[in-house]
Short mmCIF file of C-alpha atoms in Angstrom, two decimals:
data_model
loop_
_atom_site.label_atom_id
_atom_site.label_comp_id
_atom_site.label_asym_id
_atom_site.label_seq_id
_atom_site.Cartn_x
_atom_site.Cartn_y
_atom_site.Cartn_z
CA MET A 63 10.03 18.30 15.17
CA ASP A 64 11.47 20.96 12.88
CA LEU A 65 8.88 21.53 10.17
CA ASN A 66 11.45 23.34 8.04
CA MET A 67 13.54 20.21 7.55
CA GLN A 68 14.11 18.90 4.02
CA VAL A 69 12.03 15.77 3.45
CA LEU A 70 12.42 13.32 0.58
CA VAL A 71 9.42 11.18 -0.45
CA VAL A 72 10.27 8.14 -2.59
CA ASP A 73 7.52 6.11 -4.29
CA ASP A 74 7.09 4.82 -7.84
CA PHE A 75 3.34 5.50 -7.67
CA VAL A 76 2.96 9.18 -8.52
CA GLN A 77 -0.37 9.48 -6.73
CA MET A 78 1.08 8.01 -3.54
CA ARG A 79 3.84 10.64 -3.68
CA ARG A 80 1.10 13.23 -3.98
CA ILE A 81 -0.88 11.73 -1.09
CA LEU A 82 2.23 11.66 1.11
CA ARG A 83 3.16 15.22 0.14
CA ASP A 84 -0.36 16.36 1.05
CA VAL A 85 -0.17 14.54 4.39
CA LEU A 86 3.26 16.06 5.15
CA LYS A 87 1.99 19.54 4.23
CA GLN A 88 -1.04 18.96 6.45
CA ILE A 89 1.35 18.15 9.33
CA GLY A 90 3.18 21.38 8.57
CA PHE A 91 6.28 20.39 6.59
CA ARG A 92 7.26 23.00 4.04
CA ASN A 93 10.22 21.55 2.15
CA ILE A 94 9.37 18.33 0.37
CA ALA A 95 11.28 16.78 -2.53
CA ASP A 96 10.31 13.55 -4.25
CA ALA A 97 11.77 10.74 -6.33
CA GLU A 98 10.21 7.87 -8.27
CA ASP A 99 12.58 5.10 -7.15
CA GLY A 100 15.74 4.41 -5.16
CA LEU A 101 18.09 5.46 -7.95
CA ALA A 102 16.33 8.78 -8.40
CA ALA A 103 16.44 9.22 -4.62
CA ILE A 104 20.23 8.73 -4.60
CA ARG A 105 20.52 11.47 -7.24
CA VAL A 106 18.50 13.84 -5.04
CA LEU A 107 20.54 12.90 -1.94
CA LYS A 108 23.76 13.74 -3.79
CA LYS A 109 22.43 17.14 -4.87
CA GLN A 110 20.66 18.49 -1.81
CA LYS A 111 20.73 18.19 1.97
CA ILE A 112 17.93 15.84 3.01
CA GLU A 113 17.04 15.44 6.69
CA LEU A 114 14.28 12.82 6.52
CA ILE A 115 13.51 10.07 3.98
CA LEU A 116 10.13 8.37 3.56
CA ALA A 117 10.42 5.53 1.04
CA ASP A 118 8.20 2.83 -0.41
CA TRP A 119 9.59 -0.72 -0.40
CA ASN A 120 8.62 -2.19 -3.79
CA MET A 121 9.91 0.01 -6.57
CA PRO A 122 11.60 -0.69 -9.92
CA ASN A 123 15.33 -0.05 -10.49
CA MET A 124 16.21 0.23 -6.79
CA THR A 125 13.85 -0.90 -4.02
CA GLY A 126 13.30 0.94 -0.76
CA LEU A 127 15.28 -1.70 1.11
CA GLU A 128 18.22 -1.32 -1.30
CA LEU A 129 18.01 2.46 -0.89
CA LEU A 130 17.98 2.07 2.89
CA LYS A 131 21.10 -0.12 2.78
CA ALA A 132 22.85 2.32 0.42
CA VAL A 133 22.03 5.24 2.74
CA ARG A 134 23.21 3.39 5.85
CA ASN A 135 26.48 2.44 4.10
CA ASP A 136 27.25 6.01 3.07
CA GLU A 137 29.16 8.02 5.69
CA SER A 138 27.60 11.31 4.64
CA LEU A 139 24.02 9.98 4.61
CA LYS A 140 23.94 7.27 7.28
CA SER A 141 22.46 9.43 10.04
CA ILE A 142 19.39 10.53 8.07
CA PRO A 143 16.18 9.15 9.65
CA PHE A 144 14.66 6.66 7.21
CA VAL A 145 10.99 5.69 7.37
CA MET A 146 9.71 2.80 5.28
CA VAL A 147 6.18 3.52 4.00
CA THR A 148 4.90 0.35 2.43
CA ALA A 149 2.07 -2.10 1.88
CA GLU A 150 4.41 -4.86 3.12
CA ALA A 151 2.69 -5.24 6.47
CA GLN A 152 4.02 -8.56 7.78
CA GLU A 153 6.13 -8.71 10.93
CA SER A 154 8.88 -10.40 8.94
CA ALA A 155 9.08 -7.40 6.58
CA VAL A 156 9.19 -4.93 9.48
CA LEU A 157 12.00 -6.94 11.08
CA GLU A 158 13.97 -7.02 7.84
CA ALA A 159 13.67 -3.25 7.47
CA VAL A 160 14.62 -2.61 11.10
CA GLN A 161 17.63 -4.90 10.79
CA ALA A 162 18.69 -2.96 7.69
CA GLY A 163 18.50 0.29 9.68
CA ALA A 164 14.98 1.68 9.21
CA THR A 165 14.20 4.33 11.82
CA ASN A 166 10.46 3.71 11.69
CA TYR A 167 7.88 1.87 9.63
CA ILE A 168 4.48 2.98 8.30
CA VAL A 169 2.08 0.50 6.78
CA LYS A 170 -0.12 1.52 3.85
CA PRO A 171 -2.97 2.34 4.13
CA PHE A 172 -2.15 5.10 6.57
CA THR A 173 -3.86 8.13 8.00
CA ALA A 174 -2.31 11.58 8.46
CA SER A 175 -2.34 11.05 12.22
CA THR A 176 -0.39 7.79 11.88
CA VAL A 177 2.29 9.52 9.82
CA GLU A 178 2.49 12.39 12.31
CA GLU A 179 2.72 10.00 15.25
CA LYS A 180 5.48 7.96 13.61
CA LEU A 181 7.50 11.09 12.81
CA LYS A 182 7.04 12.42 16.35
CA ASP A 183 8.32 9.03 17.54
CA ILE A 184 11.57 9.88 15.79
CA PHE A 185 11.97 13.57 16.50
CA ASP A 186 10.04 14.45 19.63
CA ARG A 187 10.59 11.58 22.01
CA PRO A 188 13.87 11.35 23.88
CA ALA A 189 14.16 7.58 24.27
CA PRO A 190 14.61 5.66 21.01
CA ARG A 191 11.73 3.32 20.37
CA LYS A 192 11.67 0.23 18.26
CA PRO A 193 9.46 0.52 15.17
CA ARG A 194 6.31 -1.48 15.45
CA PRO A 195 3.79 -2.51 12.83
CA GLU A 196 0.43 -0.84 13.08
CA GLY A 197 -2.90 -1.00 11.34
CA ARG A 198 -4.23 -4.18 12.86
CA GLY A 199 -7.86 -4.74 12.03
CA ARG A 200 -10.15 -2.19 10.52
CA GLY A 201 -10.27 1.54 10.81
CA GLU A 202 -7.60 3.71 12.37
CA LEU A 203 -4.06 2.42 12.08
CA MET B 172 -10.41 -24.01 -0.89
CA ASP B 173 -9.75 -23.26 2.80
CA VAL B 174 -12.35 -20.59 3.69
CA MET B 175 -10.07 -19.35 6.48
CA LEU B 176 -7.99 -17.81 3.70
CA ILE B 177 -10.85 -15.55 2.60
CA ASN B 178 -11.61 -13.47 5.71
CA PRO B 179 -8.24 -11.67 5.77
CA PHE B 180 -8.92 -10.36 2.26
CA ILE B 181 -12.39 -9.11 3.25
CA ASN B 182 -10.99 -7.36 6.34
CA ALA B 183 -8.11 -5.87 4.33
CA THR B 184 -10.45 -4.55 1.61
CA LEU B 185 -12.72 -2.82 4.12
CA ASN B 186 -9.72 -1.32 5.94
CA VAL B 187 -7.94 -0.07 2.82
CA LEU B 188 -11.02 1.65 1.39
CA GLU B 189 -11.99 3.22 4.69
CA THR B 190 -8.49 4.46 5.49
CA MET B 191 -7.34 5.68 2.08
CA ALA B 192 -10.64 6.71 0.47
CA PHE B 193 -12.91 7.29 3.48
CA ILE B 194 -15.44 4.92 1.93
CA LYS B 195 -17.33 2.39 4.00
CA ALA B 196 -17.90 -0.72 1.90
CA ARG B 197 -20.24 -3.58 2.78
CA ALA B 198 -19.23 -7.14 2.01
CA GLY B 199 -21.94 -9.31 0.45
CA LYS B 200 -22.29 -13.07 0.48
CA PRO B 201 -19.31 -14.90 -1.08
CA TYR B 202 -20.12 -17.18 -4.02
CA LEU B 203 -18.31 -19.61 -6.28
CA LYS B 204 -17.54 -18.12 -9.66
CA ASN B 205 -17.57 -20.35 -12.70
CA ASP B 206 -16.14 -18.10 -15.40
CA HIS B 207 -13.21 -15.74 -15.92
CA MET B 208 -15.21 -12.66 -16.91
CA ALA B 209 -14.43 -9.66 -14.71
CA SER B 210 -17.38 -8.13 -12.96
CA GLY B 211 -15.90 -4.66 -13.21
CA ASP B 212 -14.31 -2.32 -15.75
CA VAL B 213 -10.82 -2.35 -14.23
CA SER B 214 -9.16 -5.16 -12.28
CA GLY B 215 -5.95 -5.58 -10.31
CA VAL B 216 -4.54 -9.11 -10.03
CA ILE B 217 -1.78 -10.31 -7.71
CA GLY B 218 -0.12 -13.73 -7.59
CA LEU B 219 0.57 -15.15 -4.13
CA ILE B 220 3.10 -17.85 -3.34
CA GLY B 221 3.60 -19.81 -0.13
CA GLU B 222 2.52 -23.05 1.48
CA VAL B 223 -0.48 -22.67 -0.82
CA SER B 224 -0.33 -20.56 -3.96
CA GLY B 225 -3.04 -18.57 -5.66
CA THR B 226 -4.22 -15.24 -6.92
CA ILE B 227 -6.42 -12.44 -5.70
CA SER B 228 -8.10 -9.87 -7.86
CA CYS B 229 -10.15 -6.78 -7.20
CA SER B 230 -12.47 -5.67 -9.96
CA PHE B 231 -14.13 -2.25 -9.83
CA THR B 232 -16.99 -0.78 -11.82
CA GLU B 233 -16.15 2.54 -13.47
CA LYS B 234 -18.46 4.45 -11.12
CA SER B 235 -16.99 2.91 -7.97
CA ILE B 236 -13.32 3.33 -8.89
CA LEU B 237 -13.76 6.94 -10.04
CA ALA B 238 -15.29 7.73 -6.64
CA ILE B 239 -12.61 5.79 -4.73
CA VAL B 240 -9.67 7.43 -6.51
CA SER B 241 -11.33 10.86 -6.31
CA ASN B 242 -11.53 10.45 -2.54
CA MET B 243 -7.98 9.10 -2.30
CA LEU B 244 -6.55 12.10 -4.16
CA GLY B 245 -8.98 14.76 -3.00
CA GLU B 246 -9.66 15.64 -6.63
CA GLU B 247 -12.54 14.64 -8.88
CA MET B 248 -11.58 11.92 -11.38
CA LYS B 249 -13.86 11.94 -14.42
CA GLU B 250 -12.44 9.32 -16.77
CA MET B 251 -10.74 5.95 -16.81
CA ASN B 252 -7.06 6.60 -17.52
CA ASP B 253 -3.55 5.55 -16.49
CA GLU B 254 -3.93 7.28 -13.12
CA ILE B 255 -6.89 5.03 -12.38
CA LYS B 256 -4.90 1.97 -13.51
CA ASP B 257 -2.00 2.90 -11.21
CA ALA B 258 -4.37 3.46 -8.32
CA VAL B 259 -5.99 0.04 -8.80
CA GLY B 260 -2.52 -1.55 -8.68
CA GLU B 261 -1.74 0.32 -5.47
CA ILE B 262 -5.11 -0.61 -3.90
CA ALA B 263 -4.52 -4.27 -4.82
CA ASN B 264 -1.05 -4.02 -3.25
CA MET B 265 -2.40 -2.58 -0.02
CA ILE B 266 -5.17 -5.20 0.20
CA SER B 267 -2.62 -7.95 -0.43
CA GLY B 268 -0.22 -6.53 2.17
CA GLN B 269 -2.85 -6.17 4.90
CA ALA B 270 -4.30 -9.61 4.23
CA ARG B 271 -0.86 -11.25 4.17
CA ARG B 272 -0.11 -9.81 7.59
CA GLU B 273 -3.26 -11.42 8.99
CA LEU B 274 -2.39 -14.67 7.23
CA GLU B 275 1.15 -14.53 8.63
CA GLU B 276 -0.33 -14.14 12.11
CA MET B 277 -2.39 -17.27 11.38
CA GLY B 278 0.81 -19.10 10.50
CA ARG B 279 0.16 -18.95 6.74
CA PRO B 280 2.82 -16.58 5.33
CA LEU B 281 2.59 -15.70 1.63
CA GLU B 282 4.81 -13.75 -0.75
CA ALA B 283 3.19 -11.48 -3.31
CA ALA B 284 4.10 -10.65 -6.89
CA ILE B 285 3.82 -7.22 -8.52
CA PRO B 286 0.17 -6.46 -9.41
CA THR B 287 -1.10 -6.55 -12.97
CA VAL B 288 -3.93 -4.20 -13.94
CA ILE B 289 -6.40 -4.83 -16.77
CA MET B 290 -8.80 -2.13 -17.91
CA GLY B 291 -11.73 -2.26 -20.37
CA LYS B 292 -15.31 -3.43 -20.66
CA ASN B 293 -15.81 -7.21 -20.54
CA HIS B 294 -12.20 -8.16 -19.82
CA SER B 295 -11.31 -11.51 -18.31
CA ILE B 296 -9.25 -12.36 -15.22
CA THR B 297 -6.92 -15.33 -15.34
CA HIS B 298 -6.22 -16.85 -11.95
CA MET B 299 -2.99 -18.72 -11.41
CA THR B 300 -4.59 -22.01 -10.44
CA ILE B 301 -7.50 -24.04 -11.79
CA SER B 302 -9.09 -24.26 -8.35
CA PRO B 303 -12.55 -22.83 -7.60
CA ILE B 304 -12.75 -19.05 -7.57
CA MET B 305 -14.42 -17.51 -4.54
CA ALA B 306 -15.93 -14.11 -5.30
CA ILE B 307 -16.92 -11.59 -2.64
CA PRO B 308 -19.16 -8.75 -3.83
CA PHE B 309 -18.87 -5.39 -2.08
CA SER B 310 -21.24 -2.46 -2.27
CA THR B 311 -20.62 1.19 -1.53
CA GLU B 312 -22.78 4.27 -1.94
CA HIS B 313 -20.76 4.87 -5.12
CA GLY B 314 -21.27 1.47 -6.73
CA GLU B 315 -20.01 -2.08 -6.59
CA PHE B 316 -16.78 -3.98 -6.80
CA THR B 317 -15.74 -7.59 -6.36
CA ILE B 318 -12.77 -9.35 -4.80
CA GLU B 319 -11.88 -12.80 -6.12
CA VAL B 320 -9.70 -15.21 -4.21
CA CYS B 321 -8.42 -18.42 -5.77
CA PHE B 322 -6.02 -20.80 -3.98
CA GLU B 323 -4.88 -24.22 -5.04
CA GLU B 324 -6.54 -27.12 -3.22
#
């Protein structure tokens, strides 16, 4: 996993953006941009080269799912790994995101180790794996 | 109200606080609540729609929510402000999401609305239905909070 890659964090909750930034920094990422909703994310994607997107699902103006579909329908953006980071924990939501092209799925609440594991799933493991919901029961996700 | 609907919200609350704020909460004995007065100083309310519809709320005392958000952000929060309101909405969202997954696994899928947050001393919480309100008190070393669950009969 290249820790110099450009990461975009998208969440309408400013503190969650901060929490995710802190977690990504803790993992070792150095280049982190953020946006408050899907529309703002599109503006960032048009301006700078982004190599990984972590986006919330429920946001005003443009949801994470709408952003995901827009990214997957854009020739220049479609190959960017897209991780949904959301409180929508049901299997049906995970399926919907995967069908729309999500690369992986992180359920809030999350720990730093969950985020790291999910990102390693994308970048460090040769065989593609299907996203799976996590966080069953109490404690560690 | 079907008591099977309550446990997922207790499990979700314990999980969310432990994972995001590193706070171990203890659930007390659930009781029927007869009024709409909030037990805390800030409350998040979410409407739920499905085979049965209802609302859940989480109501935090000032002391407890300041400690919870301080832990979540790794920075000491000293006053009740918009950041605290936003955090309560996000906590309510996460509790709702976790609980709805457990309910979906039980064959009781529910959709959730966007949370509403009310802040201030002696505010009231309006649940979507007129059914009995089940309140679950929680205690932490930083103070108390209460989850209310109300589903139509």
